[in-house]
Tab-separated table of C-alpha atoms in Angstrom:
chain	number	residue	atom	x	y	z
N	118	MET	CA	0.000	0.000	0.000
N	119	SER	CA	1.429	3.383	-0.970
N	120	GLY	CA	2.500	5.960	1.602
N	121	THR	CA	-0.134	8.393	0.327
N	122	LEU	CA	-2.972	5.908	0.703
N	123	ARG	CA	-1.671	4.796	4.075
N	124	ALA	CA	-1.754	8.399	5.251
N	125	GLN	CA	-5.317	8.749	3.992
N	126	LEU	CA	-6.398	5.619	5.826
N	127	CYS	CA	-5.072	7.115	9.047
N	128	PHE	CA	-7.230	10.254	8.849
N	129	LEU	CA	-9.123	9.017	11.883
N	130	LEU	CA	-6.005	9.055	14.006
N	131	LEU	CA	-4.405	12.175	12.509
N	132	SER	CA	-7.291	14.574	13.198
N	133	VAL	CA	-7.993	15.923	16.648
N	134	THR	CA	-10.943	18.062	17.577
N	135	ALA	CA	-10.664	20.804	20.166
N	136	LEU	CA	-13.005	23.213	21.890
N	137	ARG	CA	-11.869	26.843	21.733
N	138	GLY	CA	-12.595	29.460	24.344
N	139	HIS	CA	-15.954	28.927	26.010
N	140	ALA	CA	-17.764	27.715	22.886
N	141	ARG	CA	-19.947	24.687	23.445
N	142	PHE	CA	-19.311	23.046	20.104
N	143	LEU	CA	-16.237	21.739	18.386
N	144	ASP	CA	-13.648	23.638	16.417
N	145	ILE	CA	-11.549	21.331	14.266
N	146	GLN	CA	-7.765	21.484	14.042
N	147	GLU	CA	-5.045	19.222	12.649
N	148	ASN	CA	-2.522	17.691	15.010
N	149	ASP	CA	1.074	17.052	13.950
N	150	ILE	CA	1.659	13.348	14.565
N	151	SER	CA	2.810	10.539	12.296
N	152	PRO	CA	0.391	7.768	11.208
N	153	GLU	CA	2.905	5.158	12.351
N	154	GLY	CA	3.035	6.699	15.815
N	155	LEU	CA	-0.699	6.521	16.502
N	156	LEU	CA	-1.178	3.153	14.817
N	157	SER	CA	1.629	1.797	16.978
N	158	LEU	CA	-0.047	3.317	20.014
N	159	LEU	CA	-3.401	1.707	19.258
N	160	SER	CA	-1.736	-1.612	18.468
N	161	SER	CA	0.106	-1.640	21.775
N	162	GLU	CA	-3.132	-0.864	23.623
N	163	LEU	CA	-5.045	-3.681	21.924
N	164	LYS	CA	-2.311	-6.243	22.602
N	165	ARG	CA	-2.258	-5.737	26.374
N	166	GLU	CA	-3.400	-8.804	28.313
N	167	LEU	CA	-3.932	-8.063	31.990
N	168	PRO	CA	-5.231	-10.254	34.834
N	169	GLU	CA	-8.749	-9.346	35.937
N	170	GLU	CA	-7.650	-8.363	39.461
N	171	PHE	CA	-4.998	-5.989	38.152
N	172	VAL	CA	-5.982	-2.331	37.680
N	173	TYR	CA	-4.079	-0.922	34.734
N	174	ARG	CA	-2.792	2.608	35.327
N	175	ARG	CA	-0.843	4.981	33.121
N	176	ALA	CA	-0.391	8.629	32.269
N	177	LEU	CA	-2.355	10.137	29.392
N	178	ARG	CA	-0.765	12.020	26.513
N	179	CYS	CA	-2.201	15.193	25.042
N	180	LEU	CA	-3.209	13.131	22.003
N	181	ASP	CA	-3.996	9.557	22.994
N	182	MET	CA	-5.876	6.371	22.176
N	183	VAL	CA	-7.220	4.123	24.946
N	184	ALA	CA	-8.569	0.622	24.336
N	185	VAL	CA	-7.763	-1.079	27.661
N	186	GLU	CA	-9.775	-0.606	30.839
N	187	GLY	CA	-7.997	1.164	33.668
N	188	GLN	CA	-7.264	4.412	35.450
N	189	PHE	CA	-5.688	7.254	33.486
N	190	THR	CA	-4.135	10.492	34.706
N	191	PHE	CA	-3.069	13.617	32.871
N	192	THR	CA	-0.832	16.203	34.560
N	193	ALA	CA	0.083	19.326	32.634
N	194	GLU	CA	3.802	20.164	32.600
N	195	ARG	CA	3.000	23.281	30.571
N	196	PRO	CA	-0.180	24.836	29.139
N	197	GLN	CA	-2.057	22.239	27.039
N	198	LEU	CA	-4.741	23.915	24.944
N	199	ASN	CA	-5.629	21.362	22.267
N	200	CYS	CA	-5.869	17.812	23.619
N	201	ALA	CA	-8.098	14.812	22.982
N	202	VAL	CA	-8.291	11.167	23.999
N	203	PHE	CA	-10.043	8.561	21.831
N	204	PHE	CA	-11.684	5.716	23.758
N	205	ILE	CA	-12.707	2.530	21.949
N	206	GLY	CA	-14.134	-0.820	23.032
N	207	GLU	CA	-15.239	-4.001	21.346
N	208	PRO	CA	-18.320	-3.788	19.082
N	209	SER	CA	-20.541	-5.144	21.900
N	210	ASP	CA	-19.307	-2.549	24.443
N	211	ILE	CA	-20.375	0.880	25.561
N	212	ILE	CA	-17.902	3.235	27.232
N	213	SER	CA	-18.018	4.364	30.861
N	214	ILE	CA	-15.791	7.259	31.968
N	215	GLU	CA	-15.697	8.132	35.675
N	216	TYR	CA	-14.054	11.263	37.076
N	217	ASP	CA	-11.909	10.147	40.026
N	218	SER	CA	-10.209	13.474	40.724
N	219	VAL	CA	-10.094	16.791	38.867
N	220	ASN	CA	-7.776	19.699	39.678
N	221	ILE	CA	-8.435	22.350	37.042
N	222	ASP	CA	-9.406	26.039	36.964
N	223	CYS	CA	-12.874	26.130	35.408
N	224	ARG	CA	-13.199	29.888	35.937
N	225	GLY	CA	-9.831	30.434	34.275
N	226	GLY	CA	-10.944	28.702	31.060
N	227	ASP	CA	-9.852	25.124	31.773
N	228	PHE	CA	-12.222	22.316	30.797
N	229	VAL	CA	-12.563	18.552	30.590
N	230	LYS	CA	-15.409	17.402	28.340
N	231	VAL	CA	-16.690	14.019	27.153
N	232	PHE	CA	-18.294	13.579	23.734
N	233	ASP	CA	-20.628	10.643	23.054
N	234	GLY	CA	-18.950	9.400	19.866
N	235	TRP	CA	-15.942	10.485	17.805
N	236	VAL	CA	-15.343	13.688	15.843
N	237	MET	CA	-12.978	13.814	12.871
N	238	LYS	CA	-12.388	16.820	10.626
N	239	GLY	CA	-15.717	18.317	11.613
N	240	GLU	CA	-17.664	15.096	11.008
N	241	LYS	CA	-19.231	13.114	13.813
N	242	PHE	CA	-19.770	9.408	14.360
N	243	PRO	CA	-22.504	8.457	14.847
N	244	SER	CA	-24.075	11.089	12.642
N	245	SER	CA	-26.963	13.167	13.942
N	246	GLN	CA	-29.311	10.987	11.876
N	247	ASP	CA	-28.156	7.807	13.600
N	248	HIS	CA	-27.583	8.898	17.211
N	249	PRO	CA	-30.490	8.693	19.697
N	250	LEU	CA	-29.583	11.990	21.403
N	251	PRO	CA	-29.626	15.543	20.034
N	252	LEU	CA	-26.160	16.975	19.479
N	253	TYR	CA	-26.088	19.266	22.530
N	254	GLU	CA	-26.861	16.323	24.846
N	255	ARG	CA	-23.851	14.383	23.547
N	256	TYR	CA	-21.434	16.772	25.304
N	257	SER	CA	-20.754	16.470	29.025
N	258	ASP	CA	-18.697	19.276	30.592
N	259	TYR	CA	-17.097	18.524	33.961
N	260	CYS	CA	-17.129	22.207	34.874
N	261	GLU	CA	-20.926	22.229	34.443
N	262	THR	CA	-22.040	18.782	35.584
N	263	GLY	CA	-19.011	16.916	36.947
N	264	VAL	CA	-20.049	17.097	40.599
N	265	THR	CA	-23.591	15.869	39.963
N	266	ARG	CA	-22.664	13.511	37.117
N	267	PRO	CA	-19.281	11.927	37.889
N	268	ILE	CA	-19.866	8.992	35.522
N	269	VAL	CA	-20.541	9.480	31.797
N	270	ARG	CA	-21.624	6.619	29.527
N	271	SER	CA	-21.605	6.495	25.755
N	272	SER	CA	-24.278	5.105	23.464
N	273	GLN	CA	-21.804	2.998	21.442
N	274	ASN	CA	-18.264	1.569	21.587
N	275	VAL	CA	-16.465	4.905	21.101
N	276	ALA	CA	-16.217	8.155	23.058
N	277	MET	CA	-13.841	11.125	23.254
N	278	LEU	CA	-12.383	13.240	26.031
N	279	PHE	CA	-11.405	16.835	25.219
N	280	PHE	CA	-9.415	18.974	27.623
N	281	ARG	CA	-7.689	22.333	27.902
N	282	LEU	CA	-5.423	23.200	30.819
N	283	HIS	CA	-3.759	26.607	31.112
N	284	GLN	CA	-1.486	26.069	34.127
N	285	SER	CA	1.275	23.564	34.776
N	286	GLY	CA	0.327	21.213	37.592
N	287	SER	CA	-3.339	21.071	36.605
N	288	SER	CA	-4.489	17.475	36.423
N	289	PHE	CA	-7.336	14.989	36.286
N	290	THR	CA	-7.784	11.250	36.688
N	291	VAL	CA	-10.503	9.154	35.042
N	292	THR	CA	-11.421	5.476	35.122
N	293	PHE	CA	-12.336	3.842	31.799
N	294	ARG	CA	-14.596	0.790	31.826
N	295	LYS	CA	-16.356	-1.251	29.147
N	296	LEU	CA	-19.969	-2.291	29.706
N	297	ILE	CA	-21.903	-4.893	27.727
N	298	ASN	CA	-24.387	-3.644	25.138
N	299	PRO	CA	-26.859	-6.454	24.297
N	300	PHE	CA	-27.913	-4.834	21.004
N	301	PRO	CA	-24.940	-2.892	19.627
N	302	CYS	CA	-25.927	-0.048	17.343
N	303	ASN	CA	-23.297	2.229	15.794
N	304	VAL	CA	-19.865	0.655	15.976
N	305	VAL	CA	-16.334	1.594	14.956
N	306	SER	CA	-14.290	-1.525	14.205
N	307	GLN	CA	-10.899	-1.765	15.913
N	308	THR	CA	-9.499	-3.905	13.099
N	309	PRO	CA	-9.668	-4.112	9.272
N	310	GLU	CA	-10.841	-7.728	9.357
N	311	GLY	CA	-13.640	-9.465	11.213
N	312	SER	CA	-17.319	-10.365	11.265
N	313	PHE	CA	-20.415	-8.920	12.879
N	314	THR	CA	-24.158	-9.456	13.202
N	315	MET	CA	-26.313	-6.363	13.597
N	316	ILE	CA	-29.816	-6.828	15.062
N	317	ILE	CA	-32.457	-4.125	15.507
N	318	PRO	CA	-35.309	-5.599	17.610
N	319	GLN	CA	-38.430	-3.751	16.464
N	320	GLN	CA	-37.012	-0.309	17.125
N	321	HIS	CA	-37.313	2.730	14.890
N	322	ARG	CA	-33.630	3.612	14.569
N	323	ASN	CA	-30.622	3.575	12.258
N	324	CYS	CA	-27.412	1.694	13.026
N	325	SER	CA	-24.019	1.982	11.325
N	326	PHE	CA	-20.941	-0.260	11.458
N	327	SER	CA	-17.868	1.749	10.452
N	328	ILE	CA	-14.602	0.217	9.204
N	329	ILE	CA	-11.825	2.798	8.794
N	330	TYR	CA	-10.130	0.907	5.960
N	331	PRO	CA	-10.774	-0.044	2.305
N	332	VAL	CA	-12.325	-3.495	2.598
N	333	GLU	CA	-14.318	-6.193	0.911
N	334	ILE	CA	-17.719	-6.684	2.545
N	335	GLN	CA	-19.399	-10.077	2.275
N	336	ILE	CA	-22.991	-10.244	3.511
N	337	GLY	CA	-23.931	-13.762	4.558
N	338	GLU	CA	-27.502	-13.173	5.727
N	339	LEU	CA	-30.068	-10.374	5.542
N	340	SER	CA	-33.472	-10.607	7.233
N	341	LEU	CA	-35.795	-7.601	6.946
N	342	GLY	CA	-39.216	-8.922	7.914
N	343	GLN	CA	-42.204	-8.798	5.547
N	344	HIS	CA	-42.721	-6.075	2.937
N	345	ASN	CA	-44.918	-5.251	-0.007
N	346	ASP	CA	-42.793	-5.930	-3.096
N	347	LEU	CA	-44.844	-3.522	-5.262
N	348	LYS	CA	-44.158	-0.669	-2.874
N	349	ARG	CA	-40.454	-1.415	-2.961
N	350	SER	CA	-40.321	-1.561	-6.739
N	351	ILE	CA	-41.981	1.855	-7.048
N	352	LEU	CA	-40.237	3.736	-4.234
N	353	GLY	CA	-36.948	1.856	-4.021
N	354	CYS	CA	-35.345	0.628	-0.837
N	355	ALA	CA	-35.757	3.927	1.018
N	356	GLY	CA	-39.508	3.756	0.479
N	357	SER	CA	-39.726	0.383	2.211
N	358	GLY	CA	-38.639	1.791	5.571
N	359	ASP	CA	-36.396	-1.222	6.277
N	360	PHE	CA	-33.172	-1.688	4.331
N	361	VAL	CA	-29.401	-1.989	4.468
N	362	GLU	CA	-27.035	0.258	2.555
N	363	LEU	CA	-23.320	0.010	1.911
N	364	LEU	CA	-21.568	3.371	2.064
N	365	GLY	CA	-18.076	4.536	1.219
N	366	GLY	CA	-16.340	7.812	1.910
N	367	ASN	CA	-13.318	9.632	3.267
N	368	GLY	CA	-15.066	11.073	6.331
N	369	MET	CA	-17.106	9.871	9.318
N	370	ASP	CA	-20.574	11.341	8.676
N	371	THR	CA	-22.704	8.687	6.961
N	372	SER	CA	-25.010	11.346	5.490
N	373	LYS	CA	-22.044	12.648	3.447
N	374	MET	CA	-20.816	9.279	2.169
N	375	PHE	CA	-21.282	7.695	-1.278
N	376	PRO	CA	-24.082	5.085	-1.553
N	377	MET	CA	-22.490	1.936	-2.978
N	378	ALA	CA	-25.475	-0.444	-2.771
N	379	ASP	CA	-28.990	-0.682	-1.282
N	380	LEU	CA	-30.443	-3.989	-0.101
N	381	CYS	CA	-34.113	-4.338	0.854
N	382	TYR	CA	-34.806	-8.025	0.154
N	383	SER	CA	-34.154	-10.775	2.662
N	384	PHE	CA	-31.682	-13.401	1.452
N	385	ASN	CA	-29.038	-15.877	2.513
N	386	GLY	CA	-25.770	-14.829	0.857
N	387	PRO	CA	-23.141	-14.527	-0.007
N	388	ALA	CA	-23.251	-11.082	-1.584
N	389	GLN	CA	-20.009	-9.152	-1.667
N	390	MET	CA	-18.573	-5.818	-2.722
N	391	LYS	CA	-15.186	-4.133	-2.603
N	392	VAL	CA	-15.106	-0.554	-1.303
N	393	GLY	CA	-11.858	1.334	-1.872
N	394	CYS	CA	-12.577	4.138	0.589
N	395	ASP	CA	-10.960	5.347	3.800
N	396	ASN	CA	-14.224	4.507	5.584
N	397	THR	CA	-16.610	1.668	4.715
N	398	VAL	CA	-19.997	1.525	6.449
N	399	VAL	CA	-22.759	-1.064	6.688
N	400	ARG	CA	-25.843	0.919	7.687
N	401	MET	CA	-29.236	-0.530	8.607
N	402	VAL	CA	-32.414	1.564	8.604
N	403	SER	CA	-35.330	0.140	10.578
N	404	SER	CA	-38.968	1.231	10.694
N	405	GLY	CA	-39.496	-0.500	14.039
N	406	LYS	CA	-42.121	-2.892	12.640
N	407	PHE	CA	-39.836	-5.901	12.360
N	408	VAL	CA	-36.811	-7.585	13.871
N	409	ASN	CA	-34.121	-6.804	11.293
N	410	ARG	CA	-30.815	-8.639	11.084
N	411	VAL	CA	-27.710	-8.539	8.892
N	412	SER	CA	-24.584	-10.698	9.209
N	413	PHE	CA	-21.390	-9.855	7.344
N	414	GLN	CA	-17.646	-10.387	7.163
N	415	TYR	CA	-14.976	-7.917	6.072
N	416	ARG	CA	-11.318	-8.012	5.130
N	417	LEU	CA	-8.675	-5.470	4.200
N	418	LEU	CA	-8.071	-4.897	0.498
N	419	GLY	CA	-4.508	-5.356	-0.685
N	420	HIS	CA	-2.502	-2.902	-2.752
N	421	GLN	CA	-2.955	-4.937	-5.951
N	422	GLU	CA	-6.721	-5.093	-5.467
N	423	LEU	CA	-6.897	-1.331	-4.992
N	424	GLN	CA	-4.909	-0.804	-8.177
N	425	GLN	CA	-7.245	-3.112	-10.088
N	426	MET	CA	-10.265	-1.155	-8.858
N	427	LYS	CA	-9.105	2.069	-10.490
N	428	GLY	CA	-11.258	2.853	-13.480
N	429	ASN	CA	-14.305	0.963	-12.208
N	430	SER	CA	-17.012	3.621	-12.026
N	431	VAL	CA	-18.503	2.145	-8.836
N	432	GLU	CA	-15.652	0.566	-6.947
N	433	ASP	CA	-13.120	3.386	-7.233
N	434	VAL	CA	-15.457	6.271	-6.384
N	435	CYS	CA	-13.257	7.163	-3.392
N	436	LEU	CA	-9.987	6.532	-5.205
N	437	ARG	CA	-11.014	9.206	-7.693
N	438	ALA	CA	-12.421	11.606	-5.095
C-alpha cells in the first residue's frame, strides 16, 4: 500500500478536535503526529493482556488512544490547549468514563469534556441521523455537571475526552470501563478484518458499522421482515422503511458518504462488494415494525486489489475523489 494511501487511511487518528474558548461546540484542528506513531499506540493498547484483578494505570498524553480498561491520569507540565483522547471498546461494548479526581481552573478557562462518539475533521460518528440523542446532549462538561454527574456513559463503543489546561500542575484522573451492550448499534471496528451481526429488535432507529479501511464486505444473511414488493419496486429501498445500505467515503458522517449499494430483500448470501474508501460503512435503517438482522464479514483490500479497482465507475469512487 502506498505511503499516500496509508496516510489517507489514518485520517481518523491524525485529526484531533478541540473546543476553543468557552464555545460549546467543536472547532476542528489538525494535530502534527505521524500515522505510524498513533497506529503503533493503538496496536500496543489492543495487545495488552492483563489479569482481571490488576488495575491498569498509566499517564495520558495530550493526544492519545485508549482501548484497555484502567485508570488514566493527565498532569500538565506546561499549558495544554488542544488535547483529545479517543476511547474505543469491542463492538458489543459501551464506554463508561468516571471522574476520580479533577484539579483544574474552570473559571480560568480550563475544561474537561466528554463527547458521546468520535469527531474527525468536523464530522461526527454516529451522525446526527443515527444517534439517539440531540447533538447538545452528547457533550458532558465537567465544569458544568461533573459534581452531579461523575460517571458518563456512551451510546456505542467509542467516546472522546477533550481537555484544555492553562497552568502547569493542573491534572485529572478518570477510570475507563467497558460495559456490555446487548444490542450494539453504531460501531467503529478496531481492526480491518472481522465479522459482525447487527440486530435491531423492532425499534425505529438507524445503526451503522464503520470500518476505517478499504475493505471487501461479504454479507452472509439479511433478514428484513415482511414487505410489499410492489411498494419497494416503485419507491426503491428507502420507500420500504427497512433496508441496508453500503456506504463509502473519506469522512465519518454517513449522510455525506457515497451510496455503494442498497439492499431491501431478505436473502441468505453470499453477496459481496469491494469498497476502496478510507471509511466503509454497513448501515441498517429500521422502521421499528420488524426484527431486522444482517450478518457480514470484512477483510482489508490489498494494494494490488486497490490498483485493479481504479477505473471501475462504482468501486473506485473514493480513489477518484
